[in-house]
Amino acid sequence: MGLIEQLEWRYATKKFDDQRNISKDDLDLLKKTFALTATSYGLQPLKLVVVTDKKVQEQLVAHSYGQKQVGQASALFVICSEQSIDAAFVENYFARVEEVRGTPTEVLAPFKKHLMENFITKPKEQLTLWASKQAYIALGNLLTACALHHLDSCPMEGFDAVRVKKALNLPSGAEINMIIAVGKGTEEGVWGPRFRLPYEDVVFKR
């Protein structure tokens, strides 16, 4: 099936079959999809935590307002954004660019100076918001990848981020943005015919 057909098939699954798991190949594919996601400036201020331990998943149900798909899913993909975006973070990025591409330091200097001035002078709240926006790019990529490989998924923002962070023992510099439950859905997980607003109501040409 093509991309459009798979996107028409996709829906936010409300119930997963907890006896059916997705394959290791599918897990690896989604991990790589996340790692290859485009981000502003290419800085990748994101981290992904993949949870497949059922005991941990069950603990997280209580921290997700009782949403059972958190415990039923084959895997949870927890997208986090970096909170410590400072000079060292930018320096590490350019060191990696020089290592991989072999770009001379003097060629990178103007862009590096621009990023340093841009990021170091911004309030922490603005940097946090910027980083969280990158997480939604990764979310879109992961949902599309799930659809293309016929994997049921459910993006979720309904959770207590502080408690989930503690349960997963995440470092203080990581901020949880959303959780994607992935697995094999059941017929009970479909709440009715999938629908969207008419194409003509959302797409305009000028």
PDB file of C-alpha atoms in Angstrom:
ATOM      1  CA  MET A   1       0.000   0.000   0.000  1.00  0.00           C
ATOM      2  CA  GLY A   2       1.127   3.562  -0.690  1.00  0.00           C
ATOM      3  CA  LEU A   3       1.673   6.405   1.739  1.00  0.00           C
ATOM      4  CA  ILE A   4      -1.787   7.968   1.366  1.00  0.00           C
ATOM      5  CA  GLU A   5      -3.541   4.604   1.739  1.00  0.00           C
ATOM      6  CA  GLN A   6      -1.568   3.876   4.899  1.00  0.00           C
ATOM      7  CA  LEU A   7      -2.293   7.306   6.367  1.00  0.00           C
ATOM      8  CA  GLU A   8      -5.978   6.738   5.644  1.00  0.00           C
ATOM      9  CA  TRP A   9      -5.699   3.450   7.543  1.00  0.00           C
ATOM     10  CA  ARG A  10      -3.958   4.986  10.563  1.00  0.00           C
ATOM     11  CA  TYR A  11      -5.911   5.960  13.673  1.00  0.00           C
ATOM     12  CA  ALA A  12      -5.190   6.528  17.372  1.00  0.00           C
ATOM     13  CA  THR A  13      -5.605   3.016  18.767  1.00  0.00           C
ATOM     14  CA  LYS A  14      -7.447   2.937  22.082  1.00  0.00           C
ATOM     15  CA  LYS A  15      -6.918  -0.748  22.871  1.00  0.00           C
ATOM     16  CA  PHE A  16      -3.964  -3.002  22.123  1.00  0.00           C
ATOM     17  CA  ASP A  17      -3.669  -6.777  22.172  1.00  0.00           C
ATOM     18  CA  ASP A  18      -1.215  -7.316  25.023  1.00  0.00           C
ATOM     19  CA  GLN A  19      -0.483 -10.852  23.780  1.00  0.00           C
ATOM     20  CA  ARG A  20       0.964  -9.657  20.468  1.00  0.00           C
ATOM     21  CA  ASN A  21       4.287  -7.875  20.187  1.00  0.00           C
ATOM     22  CA  ILE A  22       5.860  -6.043  17.302  1.00  0.00           C
ATOM     23  CA  SER A  23       9.083  -7.516  15.932  1.00  0.00           C
ATOM     24  CA  LYS A  24      12.632  -6.508  16.806  1.00  0.00           C
ATOM     25  CA  ASP A  25      13.026  -5.325  13.203  1.00  0.00           C
ATOM     26  CA  ASP A  26      10.039  -2.996  13.636  1.00  0.00           C
ATOM     27  CA  LEU A  27      11.450  -1.689  16.907  1.00  0.00           C
ATOM     28  CA  ASP A  28      14.804  -1.028  15.261  1.00  0.00           C
ATOM     29  CA  LEU A  29      13.121   0.680  12.309  1.00  0.00           C
ATOM     30  CA  LEU A  30      11.269   3.094  14.609  1.00  0.00           C
ATOM     31  CA  LYS A  31      14.421   3.826  16.593  1.00  0.00           C
ATOM     32  CA  LYS A  32      16.288   4.673  13.396  1.00  0.00           C
ATOM     33  CA  THR A  33      13.349   6.783  12.190  1.00  0.00           C
ATOM     34  CA  PHE A  34      13.656   8.844  15.360  1.00  0.00           C
ATOM     35  CA  ALA A  35      17.423   9.181  15.011  1.00  0.00           C
ATOM     36  CA  LEU A  36      17.070  10.412  11.407  1.00  0.00           C
ATOM     37  CA  THR A  37      14.374  12.980  12.166  1.00  0.00           C
ATOM     38  CA  ALA A  38      14.998  16.489  10.857  1.00  0.00           C
ATOM     39  CA  THR A  39      15.443  19.187  13.503  1.00  0.00           C
ATOM     40  CA  SER A  40      16.061  22.921  13.422  1.00  0.00           C
ATOM     41  CA  TYR A  41      19.740  23.653  12.608  1.00  0.00           C
ATOM     42  CA  GLY A  42      20.313  19.881  12.760  1.00  0.00           C
ATOM     43  CA  LEU A  43      21.016  20.196  16.491  1.00  0.00           C
ATOM     44  CA  GLN A  44      18.864  17.185  17.535  1.00  0.00           C
ATOM     45  CA  PRO A  45      17.939  18.335  21.058  1.00  0.00           C
ATOM     46  CA  LEU A  46      15.981  15.105  21.562  1.00  0.00           C
ATOM     47  CA  LYS A  47      16.263  11.742  23.270  1.00  0.00           C
ATOM     48  CA  LEU A  48      14.103   8.626  22.894  1.00  0.00           C
ATOM     49  CA  VAL A  49      13.375   6.145  25.674  1.00  0.00           C
ATOM     50  CA  VAL A  50      11.964   2.817  24.472  1.00  0.00           C
ATOM     51  CA  VAL A  51      10.028   0.909  27.121  1.00  0.00           C
ATOM     52  CA  THR A  52       9.218  -2.773  26.570  1.00  0.00           C
ATOM     53  CA  ASP A  53       9.289  -3.987  30.187  1.00  0.00           C
ATOM     54  CA  LYS A  54       5.665  -4.862  31.027  1.00  0.00           C
ATOM     55  CA  LYS A  55       6.182  -4.243  34.729  1.00  0.00           C
ATOM     56  CA  VAL A  56       7.394  -0.724  34.010  1.00  0.00           C
ATOM     57  CA  GLN A  57       4.527  -0.160  31.565  1.00  0.00           C
ATOM     58  CA  GLU A  58       1.999  -1.198  34.199  1.00  0.00           C
ATOM     59  CA  GLN A  59       3.531   1.274  36.651  1.00  0.00           C
ATOM     60  CA  LEU A  60       3.168   4.020  34.073  1.00  0.00           C
ATOM     61  CA  VAL A  61      -0.573   3.401  33.642  1.00  0.00           C
ATOM     62  CA  ALA A  62      -1.176   5.018  37.036  1.00  0.00           C
ATOM     63  CA  HIS A  63       0.896   8.027  35.947  1.00  0.00           C
ATOM     64  CA  SER A  64      -1.046   8.300  32.667  1.00  0.00           C
ATOM     65  CA  TYR A  65      -4.493   8.904  34.141  1.00  0.00           C
ATOM     66  CA  GLY A  66      -5.381   5.227  33.888  1.00  0.00           C
ATOM     67  CA  GLN A  67      -5.014   4.985  30.112  1.00  0.00           C
ATOM     68  CA  LYS A  68      -4.781   1.231  29.681  1.00  0.00           C
ATOM     69  CA  GLN A  69      -3.049   1.294  26.302  1.00  0.00           C
ATOM     70  CA  VAL A  70       0.128   2.304  28.160  1.00  0.00           C
ATOM     71  CA  GLY A  71       0.216  -1.136  29.747  1.00  0.00           C
ATOM     72  CA  GLN A  72      -1.197  -3.053  26.773  1.00  0.00           C
ATOM     73  CA  ALA A  73       1.092  -1.764  24.033  1.00  0.00           C
ATOM     74  CA  SER A  74       4.018  -3.793  22.775  1.00  0.00           C
ATOM     75  CA  ALA A  75       6.300  -0.801  23.318  1.00  0.00           C
ATOM     76  CA  LEU A  76       6.222   2.771  24.525  1.00  0.00           C
ATOM     77  CA  PHE A  77       8.279   5.427  22.786  1.00  0.00           C
ATOM     78  CA  VAL A  78       8.932   8.282  25.193  1.00  0.00           C
ATOM     79  CA  ILE A  79      10.143  11.403  23.399  1.00  0.00           C
ATOM     80  CA  CYS A  80      12.178  13.801  25.510  1.00  0.00           C
ATOM     81  CA  SER A  81      13.701  17.183  24.744  1.00  0.00           C
ATOM     82  CA  GLU A  82      16.982  18.544  26.022  1.00  0.00           C
ATOM     83  CA  GLN A  83      16.786  21.204  28.708  1.00  0.00           C
ATOM     84  CA  SER A  84      20.487  22.047  28.900  1.00  0.00           C
ATOM     85  CA  ILE A  85      21.010  23.840  25.604  1.00  0.00           C
ATOM     86  CA  ASP A  86      24.105  25.892  26.306  1.00  0.00           C
ATOM     87  CA  ALA A  87      27.494  26.724  24.822  1.00  0.00           C
ATOM     88  CA  ALA A  88      28.767  23.198  25.484  1.00  0.00           C
ATOM     89  CA  PHE A  89      25.789  21.716  23.627  1.00  0.00           C
ATOM     90  CA  VAL A  90      26.511  23.854  20.549  1.00  0.00           C
ATOM     91  CA  GLU A  91      30.251  23.146  20.783  1.00  0.00           C
ATOM     92  CA  ASN A  92      29.594  19.397  20.776  1.00  0.00           C
ATOM     93  CA  TYR A  93      27.432  19.756  17.679  1.00  0.00           C
ATOM     94  CA  PHE A  94      30.147  21.532  15.699  1.00  0.00           C
ATOM     95  CA  ALA A  95      32.817  19.113  16.913  1.00  0.00           C
ATOM     96  CA  ARG A  96      30.677  16.309  15.484  1.00  0.00           C
ATOM     97  CA  VAL A  97      30.222  18.156  12.176  1.00  0.00           C
ATOM     98  CA  GLU A  98      33.985  18.588  11.845  1.00  0.00           C
ATOM     99  CA  GLU A  99      34.579  14.929  12.688  1.00  0.00           C
ATOM    100  CA  VAL A 100      31.998  13.489  10.272  1.00  0.00           C
ATOM    101  CA  ARG A 101      32.220  15.924   7.361  1.00  0.00           C
ATOM    102  CA  GLY A 102      35.793  17.086   7.734  1.00  0.00           C
ATOM    103  CA  THR A 103      34.625  20.684   7.369  1.00  0.00           C
ATOM    104  CA  PRO A 104      37.388  23.164   8.300  1.00  0.00           C
ATOM    105  CA  THR A 105      36.834  25.118  11.512  1.00  0.00           C
ATOM    106  CA  GLU A 106      37.112  28.443   9.696  1.00  0.00           C
ATOM    107  CA  VAL A 107      34.300  27.484   7.314  1.00  0.00           C
ATOM    108  CA  LEU A 108      31.990  26.649  10.211  1.00  0.00           C
ATOM    109  CA  ALA A 109      32.974  29.684  12.279  1.00  0.00           C
ATOM    110  CA  PRO A 110      30.298  32.159  11.001  1.00  0.00           C
ATOM    111  CA  PHE A 111      27.435  29.662  11.490  1.00  0.00           C
ATOM    112  CA  LYS A 112      28.810  28.625  14.875  1.00  0.00           C
ATOM    113  CA  LYS A 113      29.044  32.272  15.970  1.00  0.00           C
ATOM    114  CA  HIS A 114      25.439  32.835  14.851  1.00  0.00           C
ATOM    115  CA  LEU A 115      24.146  29.832  16.826  1.00  0.00           C
ATOM    116  CA  MET A 116      26.145  30.724  19.902  1.00  0.00           C
ATOM    117  CA  GLU A 117      24.751  34.253  19.929  1.00  0.00           C
ATOM    118  CA  ASN A 118      21.255  33.021  19.129  1.00  0.00           C
ATOM    119  CA  PHE A 119      21.042  30.342  21.806  1.00  0.00           C
ATOM    120  CA  ILE A 120      23.159  31.686  24.628  1.00  0.00           C
ATOM    121  CA  THR A 121      21.272  34.982  24.781  1.00  0.00           C
ATOM    122  CA  LYS A 122      17.781  33.436  24.823  1.00  0.00           C
ATOM    123  CA  PRO A 123      15.871  32.881  28.086  1.00  0.00           C
ATOM    124  CA  LYS A 124      15.627  29.241  29.200  1.00  0.00           C
ATOM    125  CA  GLU A 125      11.852  29.271  28.598  1.00  0.00           C
ATOM    126  CA  GLN A 126      12.351  30.080  24.909  1.00  0.00           C
ATOM    127  CA  LEU A 127      14.943  27.341  24.494  1.00  0.00           C
ATOM    128  CA  THR A 128      12.655  24.839  26.211  1.00  0.00           C
ATOM    129  CA  LEU A 129       9.815  25.757  23.859  1.00  0.00           C
ATOM    130  CA  TRP A 130      12.113  25.506  20.829  1.00  0.00           C
ATOM    131  CA  ALA A 131      13.298  22.049  21.866  1.00  0.00           C
ATOM    132  CA  SER A 132       9.751  20.811  22.485  1.00  0.00           C
ATOM    133  CA  LYS A 133       8.759  21.877  18.958  1.00  0.00           C
ATOM    134  CA  GLN A 134      11.468  19.587  17.574  1.00  0.00           C
ATOM    135  CA  ALA A 135       9.875  16.711  19.486  1.00  0.00           C
ATOM    136  CA  TYR A 136       6.672  17.134  17.476  1.00  0.00           C
ATOM    137  CA  ILE A 137       8.617  16.706  14.236  1.00  0.00           C
ATOM    138  CA  ALA A 138       9.861  13.366  15.591  1.00  0.00           C
ATOM    139  CA  LEU A 139       6.306  12.479  16.627  1.00  0.00           C
ATOM    140  CA  GLY A 140       5.038  13.004  13.088  1.00  0.00           C
ATOM    141  CA  ASN A 141       7.842  10.906  11.620  1.00  0.00           C
ATOM    142  CA  LEU A 142       7.212   8.040  14.029  1.00  0.00           C
ATOM    143  CA  LEU A 143       3.459   8.015  13.411  1.00  0.00           C
ATOM    144  CA  THR A 144       4.025   7.986   9.652  1.00  0.00           C
ATOM    145  CA  ALA A 145       6.577   5.171   9.965  1.00  0.00           C
ATOM    146  CA  CYS A 146       4.083   3.187  12.054  1.00  0.00           C
ATOM    147  CA  ALA A 147       1.415   3.678   9.399  1.00  0.00           C
ATOM    148  CA  LEU A 148       3.726   2.643   6.556  1.00  0.00           C
ATOM    149  CA  HIS A 149       4.586  -0.585   8.371  1.00  0.00           C
ATOM    150  CA  HIS A 150       1.024  -1.278   9.479  1.00  0.00           C
ATOM    151  CA  LEU A 151       1.768  -0.811  13.172  1.00  0.00           C
ATOM    152  CA  ASP A 152      -0.992   0.483  15.415  1.00  0.00           C
ATOM    153  CA  SER A 153      -0.087   3.534  17.441  1.00  0.00           C
ATOM    154  CA  CYS A 154      -1.489   6.079  19.860  1.00  0.00           C
ATOM    155  CA  PRO A 155       0.230   9.431  20.576  1.00  0.00           C
ATOM    156  CA  MET A 156      -0.370  10.610  24.140  1.00  0.00           C
ATOM    157  CA  GLU A 157       0.150  13.817  26.090  1.00  0.00           C
ATOM    158  CA  GLY A 158      -2.065  12.789  28.992  1.00  0.00           C
ATOM    159  CA  PHE A 159       0.427  11.837  31.695  1.00  0.00           C
ATOM    160  CA  ASP A 160       2.132  13.202  34.789  1.00  0.00           C
ATOM    161  CA  ALA A 161       5.545  14.070  33.361  1.00  0.00           C
ATOM    162  CA  VAL A 162       7.205  14.362  36.776  1.00  0.00           C
ATOM    163  CA  ARG A 163       6.088  10.912  37.888  1.00  0.00           C
ATOM    164  CA  VAL A 164       6.827   9.260  34.551  1.00  0.00           C
ATOM    165  CA  LYS A 165      10.278  10.814  34.569  1.00  0.00           C
ATOM    166  CA  LYS A 166      10.927   9.474  38.054  1.00  0.00           C
ATOM    167  CA  ALA A 167       9.605   6.002  37.201  1.00  0.00           C
ATOM    168  CA  LEU A 168      11.935   5.822  34.183  1.00  0.00           C
ATOM    169  CA  ASN A 169      14.850   7.249  36.174  1.00  0.00           C
ATOM    170  CA  LEU A 170      15.550   9.885  33.536  1.00  0.00           C
ATOM    171  CA  PRO A 171      18.278  12.520  34.010  1.00  0.00           C
ATOM    172  CA  SER A 172      17.220  15.931  35.242  1.00  0.00           C
ATOM    173  CA  GLY A 173      18.107  17.535  31.892  1.00  0.00           C
ATOM    174  CA  ALA A 174      15.428  15.589  29.982  1.00  0.00           C
ATOM    175  CA  GLU A 175      11.879  16.890  29.616  1.00  0.00           C
ATOM    176  CA  ILE A 176       9.215  14.387  28.531  1.00  0.00           C
ATOM    177  CA  ASN A 177       7.113  15.761  25.677  1.00  0.00           C
ATOM    178  CA  MET A 178       4.912  12.837  24.680  1.00  0.00           C
ATOM    179  CA  ILE A 179       4.507   9.085  24.724  1.00  0.00           C
ATOM    180  CA  ILE A 180       3.637   6.945  21.703  1.00  0.00           C
ATOM    181  CA  ALA A 181       2.123   3.537  22.419  1.00  0.00           C
ATOM    182  CA  VAL A 182       2.859   1.071  19.596  1.00  0.00           C
ATOM    183  CA  GLY A 183       1.641  -2.470  19.058  1.00  0.00           C
ATOM    184  CA  LYS A 184      -1.118  -4.569  17.579  1.00  0.00           C
ATOM    185  CA  GLY A 185      -4.559  -3.051  17.993  1.00  0.00           C
ATOM    186  CA  THR A 186      -7.859  -4.835  18.578  1.00  0.00           C
ATOM    187  CA  GLU A 187     -11.232  -4.227  16.982  1.00  0.00           C
ATOM    188  CA  GLU A 188     -12.392  -2.722  20.285  1.00  0.00           C
ATOM    189  CA  GLY A 189      -9.670  -0.124  19.874  1.00  0.00           C
ATOM    190  CA  VAL A 190     -11.479   1.479  16.956  1.00  0.00           C
ATOM    191  CA  TRP A 191     -14.099   3.979  18.110  1.00  0.00           C
ATOM    192  CA  GLY A 192     -15.865   4.221  14.772  1.00  0.00           C
ATOM    193  CA  PRO A 193     -15.143   5.174  11.169  1.00  0.00           C
ATOM    194  CA  ARG A 194     -12.000   7.237  10.873  1.00  0.00           C
ATOM    195  CA  PHE A 195     -12.673  10.762   9.681  1.00  0.00           C
ATOM    196  CA  ARG A 196     -10.988  14.032   8.905  1.00  0.00           C
ATOM    197  CA  LEU A 197     -12.278  17.419   7.816  1.00  0.00           C
ATOM    198  CA  PRO A 198     -12.961  17.652   4.079  1.00  0.00           C
ATOM    199  CA  TYR A 199      -9.790  18.135   2.029  1.00  0.00           C
ATOM    200  CA  GLU A 200     -11.141  21.406   0.617  1.00  0.00           C
ATOM    201  CA  ASP A 201     -11.589  22.796   4.135  1.00  0.00           C
ATOM    202  CA  VAL A 202      -7.966  22.376   5.170  1.00  0.00           C
ATOM    203  CA  VAL A 203      -5.903  22.750   1.972  1.00  0.00           C
ATOM    204  CA  PHE A 204      -5.880  26.103   0.127  1.00  0.00           C
ATOM    205  CA  LYS A 205      -4.223  27.355  -3.010  1.00  0.00           C
ATOM    206  CA  ARG A 206      -3.317  30.984  -3.630  1.00  0.00           C
TER     207      ARG A 206
END
